[in-house]
C-alpha positions as YAML, in Angstrom:
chain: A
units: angstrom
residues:
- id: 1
  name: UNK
  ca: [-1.20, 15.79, 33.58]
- id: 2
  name: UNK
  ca: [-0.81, 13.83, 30.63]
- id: 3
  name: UNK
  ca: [-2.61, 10.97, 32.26]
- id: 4
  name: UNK
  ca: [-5.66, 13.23, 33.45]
- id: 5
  name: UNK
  ca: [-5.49, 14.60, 29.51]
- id: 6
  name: UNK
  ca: [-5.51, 10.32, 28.24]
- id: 7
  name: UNK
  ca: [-8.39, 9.46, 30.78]
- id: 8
  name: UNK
  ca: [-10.37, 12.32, 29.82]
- id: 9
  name: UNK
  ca: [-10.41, 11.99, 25.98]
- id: 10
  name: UNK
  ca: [-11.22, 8.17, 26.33]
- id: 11
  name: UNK
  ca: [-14.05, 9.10, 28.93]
- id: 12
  name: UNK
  ca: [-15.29, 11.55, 26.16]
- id: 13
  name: UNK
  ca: [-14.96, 8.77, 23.32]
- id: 14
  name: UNK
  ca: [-16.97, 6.56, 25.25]
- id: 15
  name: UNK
  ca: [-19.96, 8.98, 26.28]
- id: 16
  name: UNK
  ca: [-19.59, 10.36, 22.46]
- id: 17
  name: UNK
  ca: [-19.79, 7.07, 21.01]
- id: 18
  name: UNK
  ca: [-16.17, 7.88, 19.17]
- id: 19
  name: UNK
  ca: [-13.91, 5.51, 18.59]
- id: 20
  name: UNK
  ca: [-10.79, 6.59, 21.24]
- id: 21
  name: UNK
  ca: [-8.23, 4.98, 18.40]
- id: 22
  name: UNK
  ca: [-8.54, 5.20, 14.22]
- id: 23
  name: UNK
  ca: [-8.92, 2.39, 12.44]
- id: 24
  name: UNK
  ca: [-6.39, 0.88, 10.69]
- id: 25
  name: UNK
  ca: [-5.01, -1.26, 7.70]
- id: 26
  name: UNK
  ca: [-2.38, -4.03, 8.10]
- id: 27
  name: UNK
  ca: [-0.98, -5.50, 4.99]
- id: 28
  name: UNK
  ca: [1.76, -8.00, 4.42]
- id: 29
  name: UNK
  ca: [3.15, -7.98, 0.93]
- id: 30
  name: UNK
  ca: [4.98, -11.49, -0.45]
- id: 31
  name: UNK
  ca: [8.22, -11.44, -2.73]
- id: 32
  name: UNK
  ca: [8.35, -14.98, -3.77]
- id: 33
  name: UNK
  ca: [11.68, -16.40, -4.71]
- id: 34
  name: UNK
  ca: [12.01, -17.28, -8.28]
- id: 35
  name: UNK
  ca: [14.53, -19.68, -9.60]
- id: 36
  name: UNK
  ca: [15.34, -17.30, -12.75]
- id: 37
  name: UNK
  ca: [18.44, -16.75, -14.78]
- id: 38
  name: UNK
  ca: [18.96, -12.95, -14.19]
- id: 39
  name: UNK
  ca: [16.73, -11.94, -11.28]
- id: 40
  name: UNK
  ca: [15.94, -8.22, -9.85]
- id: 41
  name: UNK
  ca: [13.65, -7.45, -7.02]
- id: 42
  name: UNK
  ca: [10.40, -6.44, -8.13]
- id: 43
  name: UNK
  ca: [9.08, -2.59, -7.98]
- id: 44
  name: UNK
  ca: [5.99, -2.63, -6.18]
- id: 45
  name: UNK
  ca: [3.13, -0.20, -5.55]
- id: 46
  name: UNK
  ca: [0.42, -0.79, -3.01]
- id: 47
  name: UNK
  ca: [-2.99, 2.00, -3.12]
- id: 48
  name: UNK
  ca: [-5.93, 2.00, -2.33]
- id: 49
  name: UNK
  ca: [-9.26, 2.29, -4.81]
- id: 50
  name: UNK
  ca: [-12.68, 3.08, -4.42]
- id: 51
  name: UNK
  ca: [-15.06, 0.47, -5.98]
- id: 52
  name: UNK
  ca: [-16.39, 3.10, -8.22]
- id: 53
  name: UNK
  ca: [-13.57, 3.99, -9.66]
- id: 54
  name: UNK
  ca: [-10.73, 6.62, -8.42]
- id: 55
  name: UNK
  ca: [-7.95, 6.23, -6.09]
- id: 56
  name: UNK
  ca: [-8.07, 6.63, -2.28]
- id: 57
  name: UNK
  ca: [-4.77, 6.80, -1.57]
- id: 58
  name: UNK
  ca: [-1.43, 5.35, -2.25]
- id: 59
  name: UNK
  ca: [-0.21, 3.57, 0.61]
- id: 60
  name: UNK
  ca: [3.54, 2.53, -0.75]
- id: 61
  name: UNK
  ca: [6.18, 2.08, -3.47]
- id: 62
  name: UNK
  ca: [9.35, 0.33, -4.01]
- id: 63
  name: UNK
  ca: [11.66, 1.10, -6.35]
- id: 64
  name: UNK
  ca: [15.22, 2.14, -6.77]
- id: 65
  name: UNK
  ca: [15.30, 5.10, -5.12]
- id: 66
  name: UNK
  ca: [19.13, 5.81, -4.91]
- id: 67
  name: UNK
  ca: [19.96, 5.43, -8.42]
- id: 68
  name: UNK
  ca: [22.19, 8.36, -9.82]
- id: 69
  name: UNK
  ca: [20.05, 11.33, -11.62]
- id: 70
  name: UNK
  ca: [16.26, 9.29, -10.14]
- id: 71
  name: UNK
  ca: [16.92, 6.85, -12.90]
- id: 72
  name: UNK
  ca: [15.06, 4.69, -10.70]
- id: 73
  name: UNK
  ca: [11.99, 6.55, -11.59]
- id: 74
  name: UNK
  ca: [12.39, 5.37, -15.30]
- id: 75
  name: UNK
  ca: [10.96, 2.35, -14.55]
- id: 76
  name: UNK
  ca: [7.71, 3.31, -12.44]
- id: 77
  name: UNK
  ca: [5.53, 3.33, -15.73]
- id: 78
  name: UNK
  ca: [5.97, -0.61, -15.91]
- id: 79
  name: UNK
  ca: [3.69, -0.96, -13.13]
- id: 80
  name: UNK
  ca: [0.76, -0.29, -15.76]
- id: 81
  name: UNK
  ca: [-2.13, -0.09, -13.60]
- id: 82
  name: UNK
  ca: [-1.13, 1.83, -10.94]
- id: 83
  name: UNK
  ca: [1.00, 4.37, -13.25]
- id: 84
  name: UNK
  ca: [-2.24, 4.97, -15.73]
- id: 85
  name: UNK
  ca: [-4.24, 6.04, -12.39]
- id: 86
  name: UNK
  ca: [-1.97, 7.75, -10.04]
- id: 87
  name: UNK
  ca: [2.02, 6.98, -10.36]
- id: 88
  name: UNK
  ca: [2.51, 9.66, -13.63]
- id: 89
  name: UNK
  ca: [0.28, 12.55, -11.66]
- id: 90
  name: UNK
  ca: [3.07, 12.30, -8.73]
- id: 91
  name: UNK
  ca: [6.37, 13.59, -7.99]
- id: 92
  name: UNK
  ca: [9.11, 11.08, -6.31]
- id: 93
  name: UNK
  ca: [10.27, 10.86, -4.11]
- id: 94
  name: UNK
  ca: [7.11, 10.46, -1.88]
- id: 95
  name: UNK
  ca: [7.35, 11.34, 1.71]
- id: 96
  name: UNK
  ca: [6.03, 8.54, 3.69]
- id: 97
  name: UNK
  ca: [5.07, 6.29, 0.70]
- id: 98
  name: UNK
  ca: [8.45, 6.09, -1.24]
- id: 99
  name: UNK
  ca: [10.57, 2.75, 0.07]
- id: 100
  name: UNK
  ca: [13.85, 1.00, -1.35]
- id: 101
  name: UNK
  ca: [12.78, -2.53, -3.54]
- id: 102
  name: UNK
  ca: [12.79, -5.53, -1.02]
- id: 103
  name: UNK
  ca: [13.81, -8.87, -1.07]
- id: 104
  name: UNK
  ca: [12.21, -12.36, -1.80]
- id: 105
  name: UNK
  ca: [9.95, -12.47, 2.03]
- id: 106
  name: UNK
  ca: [6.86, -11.37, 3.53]
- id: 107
  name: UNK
  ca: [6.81, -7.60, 4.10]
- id: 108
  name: UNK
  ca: [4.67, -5.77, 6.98]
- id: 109
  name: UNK
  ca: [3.24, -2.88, 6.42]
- id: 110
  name: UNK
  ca: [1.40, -0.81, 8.72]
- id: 111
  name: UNK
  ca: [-1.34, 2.37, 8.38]
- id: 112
  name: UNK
  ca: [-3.40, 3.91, 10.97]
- id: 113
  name: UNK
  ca: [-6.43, 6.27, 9.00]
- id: 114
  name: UNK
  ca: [-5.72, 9.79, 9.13]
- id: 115
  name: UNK
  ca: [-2.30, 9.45, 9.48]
- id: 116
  name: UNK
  ca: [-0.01, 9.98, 6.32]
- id: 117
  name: UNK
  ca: [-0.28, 8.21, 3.82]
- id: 118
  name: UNK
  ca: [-3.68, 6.94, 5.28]
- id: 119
  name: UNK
  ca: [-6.22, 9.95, 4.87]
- id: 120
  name: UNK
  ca: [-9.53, 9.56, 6.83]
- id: 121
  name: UNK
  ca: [-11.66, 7.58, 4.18]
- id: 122
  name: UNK
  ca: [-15.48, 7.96, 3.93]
- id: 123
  name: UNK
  ca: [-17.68, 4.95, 4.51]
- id: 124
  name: UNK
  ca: [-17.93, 2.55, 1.71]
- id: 125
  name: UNK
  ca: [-16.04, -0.75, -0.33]
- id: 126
  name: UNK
  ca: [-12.69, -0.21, -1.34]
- id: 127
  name: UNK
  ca: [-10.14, -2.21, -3.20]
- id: 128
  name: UNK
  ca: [-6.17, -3.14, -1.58]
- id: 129
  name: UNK
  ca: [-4.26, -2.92, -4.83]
- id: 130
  name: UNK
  ca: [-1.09, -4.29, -5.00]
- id: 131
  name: UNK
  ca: [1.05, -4.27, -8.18]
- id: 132
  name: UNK
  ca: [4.53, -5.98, -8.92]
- id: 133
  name: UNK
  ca: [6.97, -5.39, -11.87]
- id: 134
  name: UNK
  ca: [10.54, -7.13, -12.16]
- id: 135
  name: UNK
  ca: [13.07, -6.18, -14.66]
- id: 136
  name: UNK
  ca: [13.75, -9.49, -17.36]
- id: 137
  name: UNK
  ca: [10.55, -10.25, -15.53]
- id: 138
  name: UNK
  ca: [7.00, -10.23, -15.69]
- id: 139
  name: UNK
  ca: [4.01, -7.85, -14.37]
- id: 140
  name: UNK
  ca: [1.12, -8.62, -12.11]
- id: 141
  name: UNK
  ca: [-2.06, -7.03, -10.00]
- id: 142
  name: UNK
  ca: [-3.51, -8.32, -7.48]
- id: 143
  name: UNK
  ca: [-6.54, -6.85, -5.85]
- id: 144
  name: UNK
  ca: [-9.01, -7.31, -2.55]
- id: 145
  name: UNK
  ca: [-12.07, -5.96, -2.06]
- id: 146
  name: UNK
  ca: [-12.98, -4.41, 1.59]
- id: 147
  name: UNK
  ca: [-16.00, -2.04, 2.99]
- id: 148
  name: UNK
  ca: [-15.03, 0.58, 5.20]
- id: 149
  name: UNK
  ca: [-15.26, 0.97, 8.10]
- id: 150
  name: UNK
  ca: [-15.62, -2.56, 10.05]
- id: 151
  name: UNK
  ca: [-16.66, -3.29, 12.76]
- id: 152
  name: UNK
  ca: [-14.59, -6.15, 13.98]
- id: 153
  name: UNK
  ca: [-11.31, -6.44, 12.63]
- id: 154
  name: UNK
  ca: [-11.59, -8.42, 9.81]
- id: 155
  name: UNK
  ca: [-8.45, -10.35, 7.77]
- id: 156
  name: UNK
  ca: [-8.88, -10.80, 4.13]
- id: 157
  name: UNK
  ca: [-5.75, -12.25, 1.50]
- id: 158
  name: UNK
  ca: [-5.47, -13.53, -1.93]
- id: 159
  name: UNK
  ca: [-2.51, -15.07, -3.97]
- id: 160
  name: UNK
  ca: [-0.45, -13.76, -6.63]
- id: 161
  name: UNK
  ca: [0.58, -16.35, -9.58]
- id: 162
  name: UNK
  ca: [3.96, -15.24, -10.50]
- id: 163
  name: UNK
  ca: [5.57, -11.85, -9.24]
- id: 164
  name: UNK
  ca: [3.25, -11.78, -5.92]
- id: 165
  name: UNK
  ca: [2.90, -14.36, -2.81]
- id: 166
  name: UNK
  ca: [0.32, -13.98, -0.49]
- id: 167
  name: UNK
  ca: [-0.70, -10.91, -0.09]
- id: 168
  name: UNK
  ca: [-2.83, -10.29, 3.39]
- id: 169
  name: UNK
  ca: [-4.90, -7.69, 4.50]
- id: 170
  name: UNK
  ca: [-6.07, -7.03, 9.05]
- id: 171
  name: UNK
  ca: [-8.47, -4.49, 9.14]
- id: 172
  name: UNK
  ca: [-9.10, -2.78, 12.71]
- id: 173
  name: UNK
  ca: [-12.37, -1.17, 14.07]
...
């Protein structure tokens, strides 16, 4: 049954002119290691924008999650730019965006559009925003610009300087 159920709703994609399978947004985040004194992983937030202004959605935040009383949530604000547009309108712990801090690495990260956090996003360009804060440490933003939706799955990245690697972005049809 369930393969009679499968063949039918691709068969109906295809006469449609649907896609049978959302597109989606895969985006690897770099900690870099820093040779400092007194170093804390970074709290990081990761949203979406719409070129106009606004945001789209937010995809995923790091911070301290488990400290006693949410004292982790103290320190949310330092990410500036994300805070001032989204981060002090929400309520932590988020379900599905909320994640513990990470290590120095590359981090995957993986959304599929209509899917939490993902909402189905109209056609248009878009900025990847991704935002780093460290404790004893500094602040940075680092931003790609992307149209929705593609048409061939497309890979876009740009650098950090200090608190952010490479940070890369797959888009799928």
């Amino acid at each position: 049954m369930a393969k009679r159920i499968f063949k039918t709703s691709v068969a109906l994609s295809a006469v449609m002119g649907l896609p049978a399978i959302a597109g989606g947004l895969n985006v690897s985040v770099t900690v870099p290691q820093l040779q400092v004194a007194e170093y804390h992983k970074p709290y990081v937030a990761v949203w979406l924008e719409k070129a106009e202004g606004g945001v789209a959605a937010n995809l995923s935040v790091w911070y301290d999650a488990k400290m006693k009383d949410g004292e982790g949530t103290k320190w949310l604000k330092d990410m500036r730019q994300w805070w001032r547009r989204t981060g002090r309108e929400l309520s932590f712990p988020i379900d599905g965006v909320t994640q513990p801090t990470k290590p120095a690495g590359a981090h995957a990260l993986s959304f599929t559009e209509g899917k939490n956090p993902l909402p189905k996003l109209a056609p248009g360009q878009y900025k990847l925003m991704v935002e780093a804060a460290r404790e004893v440490g500094g602040r940075e933003l680092v931003s790609i610009p992307f149209e929705w939706p593609v048409k061939q799955a497309t890979s876009l990245s740009a650098t950090g300087n200090a608190e952010l690697g490479a940070i890369k972005l797959n888009i799928t049809p």
